[in-house]
C-alpha cells in the first residue's frame, strides 16, 4: 500500500514513471521548438513571396513560378531525400533553402533569384 490507502499496481516502478514523464517532457520541448521554427521560417517566406509579385513584377513573378514548378517536379523525390539524409538533417536543409531564397531578395537579379527559387522548390 502507498500512503492514503492507494494500492500500488503490481510491476509498476516509480522510476519508470519518472523516466516516462521526462521523455514526454523532452518530446514536448522538441515539438515546440520545431513548431516555433517552422512558424518563423514560413512567416518570413510567405511575406517575401507576397512581396515578390508586387515589388518585382517581372523577376519576382517568374521566381515564384519557377519555385512552384520545382515543387511539382521535386515532390516525388522528397521521400528518397528524407530517407537518405534523415529527418533532422532534411529539416535543417529545408530551412537553409528557405533562408537562401529570402536572402536572394537582397540582390534581386535573374541570375540570383531563379537558382534560389529552383533550389527551394
Short mmCIF file of N, CA and C in Angstrom, two decimals:
data_model
loop_
_atom_site.label_atom_id
_atom_site.label_comp_id
_atom_site.label_asym_id
_atom_site.label_seq_id
_atom_site.Cartn_x
_atom_site.Cartn_y
_atom_site.Cartn_z
N UNK A 1 0.83 -1.19 0.00
CA UNK A 1 0.00 0.00 0.00
C UNK A 1 0.86 1.24 0.00
N UNK A 2 0.36 2.23 -0.70
CA UNK A 2 1.00 3.54 -0.71
C UNK A 2 0.16 4.41 0.20
N UNK A 3 0.77 5.45 0.77
CA UNK A 3 0.06 6.32 1.70
C UNK A 3 -1.31 6.73 1.21
N UNK A 4 -2.27 6.83 2.10
CA UNK A 4 -3.60 7.27 1.75
C UNK A 4 -4.50 6.14 1.29
N UNK A 5 -4.08 4.90 1.44
CA UNK A 5 -4.93 3.78 1.09
C UNK A 5 -4.93 3.42 -0.39
N UNK A 6 -4.04 4.01 -1.18
CA UNK A 6 -3.99 3.68 -2.60
C UNK A 6 -3.07 2.49 -2.78
N UNK A 7 -3.52 1.51 -3.52
CA UNK A 7 -2.71 0.32 -3.75
C UNK A 7 -1.77 0.55 -4.93
N UNK A 8 -0.55 0.08 -4.78
CA UNK A 8 0.42 0.15 -5.89
C UNK A 8 0.07 -0.91 -6.91
N UNK A 9 0.19 -0.58 -8.16
CA UNK A 9 -0.04 -1.56 -9.21
C UNK A 9 1.13 -2.53 -9.25
N UNK A 10 0.85 -3.81 -9.42
CA UNK A 10 1.95 -4.77 -9.46
C UNK A 10 2.85 -4.49 -10.68
N UNK A 11 4.13 -4.54 -10.46
CA UNK A 11 5.09 -4.35 -11.55
C UNK A 11 5.35 -2.90 -11.91
N UNK A 12 4.65 -1.97 -11.26
CA UNK A 12 4.85 -0.55 -11.55
C UNK A 12 5.99 -0.02 -10.70
N UNK A 13 6.96 0.53 -11.38
CA UNK A 13 8.09 1.12 -10.67
C UNK A 13 8.04 2.61 -10.89
N UNK A 14 8.17 3.36 -9.80
CA UNK A 14 8.08 4.81 -9.89
C UNK A 14 9.21 5.39 -10.72
N UNK A 15 10.34 4.70 -10.78
CA UNK A 15 11.46 5.18 -11.60
C UNK A 15 11.07 5.15 -13.07
N UNK A 16 10.33 4.11 -13.47
CA UNK A 16 9.91 4.03 -14.88
C UNK A 16 8.86 5.10 -15.19
N UNK A 17 8.02 5.44 -14.24
CA UNK A 17 7.04 6.50 -14.43
C UNK A 17 7.76 7.85 -14.57
N UNK A 18 8.77 8.08 -13.72
CA UNK A 18 9.53 9.32 -13.80
C UNK A 18 10.28 9.41 -15.13
N UNK A 19 10.82 8.29 -15.60
CA UNK A 19 11.52 8.29 -16.89
C UNK A 19 10.55 8.56 -18.04
N UNK A 20 9.35 8.01 -17.95
CA UNK A 20 8.35 8.25 -18.99
C UNK A 20 7.93 9.71 -19.00
N UNK A 21 7.79 10.32 -17.83
CA UNK A 21 7.44 11.74 -17.76
C UNK A 21 8.56 12.61 -18.33
N UNK A 22 9.81 12.25 -18.05
CA UNK A 22 10.94 13.01 -18.58
C UNK A 22 10.99 12.89 -20.10
N UNK A 23 10.70 11.71 -20.62
CA UNK A 23 10.67 11.50 -22.07
C UNK A 23 9.56 12.32 -22.71
N UNK A 24 8.39 12.33 -22.07
CA UNK A 24 7.27 13.12 -22.59
C UNK A 24 7.61 14.61 -22.59
N UNK A 25 8.28 15.08 -21.55
CA UNK A 25 8.66 16.48 -21.46
C UNK A 25 9.66 16.82 -22.55
N UNK A 26 10.65 15.96 -22.79
CA UNK A 26 11.63 16.20 -23.84
C UNK A 26 10.96 16.20 -25.21
N UNK A 27 10.01 15.31 -25.41
CA UNK A 27 9.28 15.26 -26.68
C UNK A 27 8.47 16.53 -26.88
N UNK A 28 7.82 16.99 -25.84
CA UNK A 28 7.02 18.21 -25.93
C UNK A 28 7.90 19.42 -26.23
N UNK A 29 9.07 19.49 -25.62
CA UNK A 29 10.00 20.59 -25.90
C UNK A 29 10.47 20.51 -27.36
N UNK A 30 10.78 19.33 -27.83
CA UNK A 30 11.20 19.16 -29.22
C UNK A 30 10.13 19.58 -30.20
N UNK A 31 8.89 19.17 -29.95
CA UNK A 31 7.78 19.54 -30.82
C UNK A 31 7.57 21.05 -30.81
N UNK A 32 7.69 21.66 -29.63
CA UNK A 32 7.52 23.12 -29.53
C UNK A 32 8.59 23.85 -30.32
N UNK A 33 9.83 23.38 -30.24
CA UNK A 33 10.92 24.02 -30.99
C UNK A 33 10.69 23.89 -32.49
N UNK A 34 10.31 22.71 -32.95
CA UNK A 34 10.06 22.50 -34.39
C UNK A 34 8.90 23.38 -34.86
N UNK A 35 7.84 23.46 -34.08
CA UNK A 35 6.69 24.28 -34.46
C UNK A 35 7.05 25.76 -34.51
N UNK A 36 7.77 26.24 -33.51
CA UNK A 36 8.15 27.66 -33.48
C UNK A 36 9.09 27.99 -34.63
N UNK A 37 10.05 27.12 -34.90
CA UNK A 37 10.97 27.34 -36.02
C UNK A 37 10.23 27.34 -37.35
N UNK A 38 9.33 26.39 -37.53
CA UNK A 38 8.55 26.34 -38.77
C UNK A 38 7.70 27.58 -38.94
N UNK A 39 7.10 28.04 -37.85
CA UNK A 39 6.29 29.26 -37.91
C UNK A 39 7.13 30.45 -38.37
N UNK A 40 8.30 30.62 -37.77
CA UNK A 40 9.15 31.76 -38.12
C UNK A 40 9.66 31.68 -39.56
N UNK A 41 10.06 30.48 -39.99
CA UNK A 41 10.55 30.33 -41.37
C UNK A 41 9.43 30.61 -42.36
N UNK A 42 8.26 30.01 -42.16
CA UNK A 42 7.17 30.20 -43.12
C UNK A 42 6.58 31.60 -43.05
N UNK A 43 6.61 32.22 -41.89
CA UNK A 43 6.13 33.60 -41.78
C UNK A 43 6.97 34.52 -42.65
N UNK A 44 8.29 34.39 -42.55
CA UNK A 44 9.15 35.24 -43.38
C UNK A 44 9.07 34.86 -44.84
N UNK A 45 8.95 33.57 -45.14
CA UNK A 45 8.86 33.12 -46.53
C UNK A 45 7.58 33.61 -47.19
N UNK A 46 6.47 33.46 -46.52
CA UNK A 46 5.19 33.87 -47.12
C UNK A 46 5.16 35.39 -47.31
N UNK A 47 5.73 36.12 -46.38
CA UNK A 47 5.79 37.57 -46.56
C UNK A 47 6.63 37.93 -47.78
N UNK A 48 7.76 37.27 -47.93
CA UNK A 48 8.64 37.55 -49.06
C UNK A 48 7.98 37.13 -50.37
N UNK A 49 7.30 36.02 -50.37
CA UNK A 49 6.63 35.56 -51.59
C UNK A 49 5.53 36.53 -52.01
N UNK A 50 4.80 37.07 -51.05
CA UNK A 50 3.75 38.04 -51.38
C UNK A 50 4.34 39.33 -51.93
N UNK A 51 5.52 39.71 -51.45
CA UNK A 51 6.16 40.92 -51.95
C UNK A 51 6.79 40.73 -53.33
N UNK A 52 7.07 39.49 -53.68
CA UNK A 52 7.73 39.21 -54.96
C UNK A 52 6.97 39.81 -56.14
N UNK A 53 5.72 39.53 -56.24
CA UNK A 53 4.96 39.96 -57.41
C UNK A 53 4.67 41.46 -57.40
N UNK A 54 4.59 42.06 -56.22
CA UNK A 54 4.28 43.49 -56.18
C UNK A 54 5.52 44.36 -56.33
N UNK A 55 6.65 43.94 -55.79
CA UNK A 55 7.86 44.76 -55.88
C UNK A 55 8.66 44.51 -57.15
N UNK A 56 8.64 43.29 -57.63
CA UNK A 56 9.42 42.93 -58.81
C UNK A 56 8.51 42.20 -59.79
N UNK A 57 7.72 42.95 -60.58
CA UNK A 57 6.72 42.30 -61.44
C UNK A 57 7.29 41.28 -62.42
N UNK A 58 8.45 41.51 -62.99
CA UNK A 58 9.00 40.55 -63.95
C UNK A 58 9.74 39.42 -63.28
N UNK A 59 10.79 39.75 -62.58
CA UNK A 59 11.64 38.74 -61.96
C UNK A 59 10.93 38.04 -60.80
N UNK A 60 10.19 38.78 -60.01
CA UNK A 60 9.53 38.20 -58.84
C UNK A 60 8.47 37.18 -59.20
N UNK A 61 7.62 37.51 -60.15
CA UNK A 61 6.57 36.56 -60.53
C UNK A 61 7.17 35.33 -61.21
N UNK A 62 8.23 35.53 -62.00
CA UNK A 62 8.88 34.39 -62.63
C UNK A 62 9.54 33.51 -61.57
N UNK A 63 10.15 34.12 -60.55
CA UNK A 63 10.77 33.34 -59.47
C UNK A 63 9.73 32.50 -58.73
N UNK A 64 8.56 33.07 -58.49
CA UNK A 64 7.51 32.31 -57.82
C UNK A 64 7.03 31.16 -58.72
N UNK A 65 6.94 31.41 -60.02
CA UNK A 65 6.56 30.35 -60.96
C UNK A 65 7.60 29.24 -61.00
N UNK A 66 8.88 29.60 -61.03
CA UNK A 66 9.95 28.60 -61.00
C UNK A 66 9.90 27.81 -59.70
N UNK A 67 9.62 28.49 -58.62
CA UNK A 67 9.53 27.85 -57.32
C UNK A 67 8.44 26.77 -57.32
N UNK A 68 7.25 27.11 -57.78
CA UNK A 68 6.16 26.14 -57.76
C UNK A 68 6.37 25.03 -58.78
N UNK A 69 7.00 25.34 -59.91
CA UNK A 69 7.32 24.29 -60.87
C UNK A 69 8.32 23.31 -60.28
N UNK A 70 9.31 23.82 -59.56
CA UNK A 70 10.30 22.96 -58.91
C UNK A 70 9.67 22.13 -57.81
N UNK A 71 8.69 22.69 -57.11
CA UNK A 71 7.98 21.92 -56.08
C UNK A 71 7.25 20.75 -56.72
N UNK A 72 6.58 21.00 -57.85
CA UNK A 72 5.85 19.93 -58.54
C UNK A 72 6.80 18.84 -58.99
N UNK A 73 7.94 19.23 -59.54
CA UNK A 73 8.90 18.24 -60.03
C UNK A 73 9.64 17.53 -58.91
N UNK A 74 9.88 18.21 -57.80
CA UNK A 74 10.67 17.63 -56.72
C UNK A 74 9.89 16.84 -55.70
N UNK A 75 8.58 16.96 -55.67
CA UNK A 75 7.78 16.27 -54.67
C UNK A 75 7.94 14.75 -54.71
N UNK A 76 7.98 14.12 -55.89
CA UNK A 76 8.17 12.66 -55.89
C UNK A 76 9.52 12.22 -55.32
N UNK A 77 10.51 13.09 -55.33
CA UNK A 77 11.84 12.74 -54.83
C UNK A 77 11.99 12.98 -53.33
N UNK A 78 11.07 13.69 -52.72
CA UNK A 78 11.18 14.07 -51.32
C UNK A 78 11.35 12.87 -50.37
N UNK A 79 10.59 11.80 -50.49
CA UNK A 79 10.79 10.67 -49.56
C UNK A 79 12.18 10.07 -49.65
N UNK A 80 12.74 10.01 -50.85
CA UNK A 80 14.08 9.44 -51.01
C UNK A 80 15.13 10.34 -50.37
N UNK A 81 14.95 11.66 -50.50
CA UNK A 81 15.89 12.60 -49.89
C UNK A 81 15.79 12.51 -48.37
N UNK A 82 14.59 12.41 -47.84
CA UNK A 82 14.41 12.32 -46.39
C UNK A 82 15.02 11.02 -45.86
N UNK A 83 14.82 9.92 -46.58
CA UNK A 83 15.41 8.65 -46.15
C UNK A 83 16.94 8.70 -46.21
N UNK A 84 17.48 9.37 -47.22
CA UNK A 84 18.94 9.44 -47.36
C UNK A 84 19.57 10.33 -46.30
N UNK A 85 18.94 11.46 -46.01
CA UNK A 85 19.52 12.41 -45.06
C UNK A 85 19.11 12.16 -43.61
N UNK A 86 17.94 11.63 -43.42
CA UNK A 86 17.37 11.53 -42.08
C UNK A 86 16.44 12.71 -41.87
N UNK A 87 15.52 12.58 -40.93
CA UNK A 87 14.50 13.61 -40.73
C UNK A 87 15.08 14.94 -40.27
N UNK A 88 15.97 14.89 -39.29
CA UNK A 88 16.50 16.14 -38.74
C UNK A 88 17.35 16.89 -39.76
N UNK A 89 18.21 16.17 -40.46
CA UNK A 89 19.05 16.84 -41.47
C UNK A 89 18.20 17.38 -42.61
N UNK A 90 17.15 16.66 -42.98
CA UNK A 90 16.26 17.14 -44.04
C UNK A 90 15.55 18.43 -43.62
N UNK A 91 15.13 18.52 -42.37
CA UNK A 91 14.50 19.75 -41.87
C UNK A 91 15.48 20.91 -41.88
N UNK A 92 16.71 20.66 -41.46
CA UNK A 92 17.72 21.72 -41.45
C UNK A 92 18.02 22.16 -42.88
N UNK A 93 18.17 21.21 -43.79
CA UNK A 93 18.42 21.55 -45.19
C UNK A 93 17.26 22.36 -45.77
N UNK A 94 16.05 21.97 -45.43
CA UNK A 94 14.87 22.70 -45.90
C UNK A 94 14.87 24.14 -45.40
N UNK A 95 15.15 24.33 -44.13
CA UNK A 95 15.19 25.68 -43.57
C UNK A 95 16.29 26.51 -44.23
N UNK A 96 17.43 25.87 -44.53
CA UNK A 96 18.52 26.60 -45.20
C UNK A 96 18.12 27.05 -46.60
N UNK A 97 17.34 26.24 -47.32
CA UNK A 97 16.91 26.65 -48.66
C UNK A 97 15.93 27.82 -48.57
N UNK A 98 15.08 27.83 -47.55
CA UNK A 98 14.18 28.98 -47.37
C UNK A 98 14.98 30.25 -47.07
N UNK A 99 15.99 30.12 -46.23
CA UNK A 99 16.83 31.28 -45.91
C UNK A 99 17.55 31.77 -47.16
N UNK A 100 18.02 30.84 -48.00
CA UNK A 100 18.70 31.24 -49.25
C UNK A 100 17.74 31.99 -50.18
N UNK A 101 16.50 31.53 -50.26
CA UNK A 101 15.53 32.21 -51.13
C UNK A 101 15.22 33.61 -50.59
N UNK A 102 15.05 33.72 -49.30
CA UNK A 102 14.76 35.03 -48.71
C UNK A 102 15.96 35.96 -48.89
N UNK A 103 17.16 35.43 -48.71
CA UNK A 103 18.37 36.24 -48.87
C UNK A 103 18.59 36.64 -50.32
N UNK A 104 18.10 35.86 -51.27
CA UNK A 104 18.27 36.20 -52.68
C UNK A 104 17.55 37.50 -53.04
N UNK A 105 16.62 37.90 -52.22
CA UNK A 105 15.90 39.14 -52.48
C UNK A 105 16.71 40.37 -52.10
N UNK A 106 17.85 40.18 -51.45
CA UNK A 106 18.72 41.30 -51.15
C UNK A 106 19.43 41.80 -52.42
N UNK A 107 19.63 40.89 -53.36
CA UNK A 107 20.24 41.24 -54.65
C UNK A 107 19.34 40.64 -55.73
N UNK A 108 18.22 41.30 -56.02
CA UNK A 108 17.16 40.69 -56.85
C UNK A 108 17.43 40.75 -58.35
N UNK A 109 18.35 39.96 -58.82
CA UNK A 109 18.58 39.84 -60.26
C UNK A 109 18.25 38.42 -60.68
N UNK A 110 18.01 38.24 -61.94
CA UNK A 110 17.60 36.95 -62.50
C UNK A 110 18.58 35.84 -62.12
N UNK A 111 19.88 36.10 -62.23
CA UNK A 111 20.90 35.09 -62.01
C UNK A 111 20.96 34.62 -60.54
N UNK A 112 20.44 35.40 -59.64
CA UNK A 112 20.45 35.01 -58.22
C UNK A 112 19.11 34.42 -57.81
N UNK A 113 18.03 35.02 -58.27
CA UNK A 113 16.70 34.62 -57.79
C UNK A 113 16.22 33.29 -58.38
N UNK A 114 16.50 33.05 -59.66
CA UNK A 114 16.00 31.81 -60.27
C UNK A 114 16.66 30.55 -59.67
N UNK A 115 18.00 30.53 -59.50
CA UNK A 115 18.58 29.35 -58.84
C UNK A 115 18.08 29.17 -57.40
N UNK A 116 17.90 30.28 -56.67
CA UNK A 116 17.39 30.17 -55.30
C UNK A 116 15.97 29.61 -55.29
N UNK A 117 15.16 30.05 -56.23
CA UNK A 117 13.78 29.53 -56.31
C UNK A 117 13.77 28.06 -56.70
N UNK A 118 14.65 27.68 -57.63
CA UNK A 118 14.72 26.28 -58.03
C UNK A 118 15.20 25.37 -56.91
N UNK A 119 16.19 25.82 -56.16
CA UNK A 119 16.70 25.02 -55.04
C UNK A 119 15.65 24.91 -53.94
N UNK A 120 14.94 25.98 -53.68
CA UNK A 120 13.89 25.92 -52.66
C UNK A 120 12.79 24.95 -53.06
N UNK A 121 12.44 24.95 -54.32
CA UNK A 121 11.40 24.03 -54.80
C UNK A 121 11.80 22.60 -54.61
#
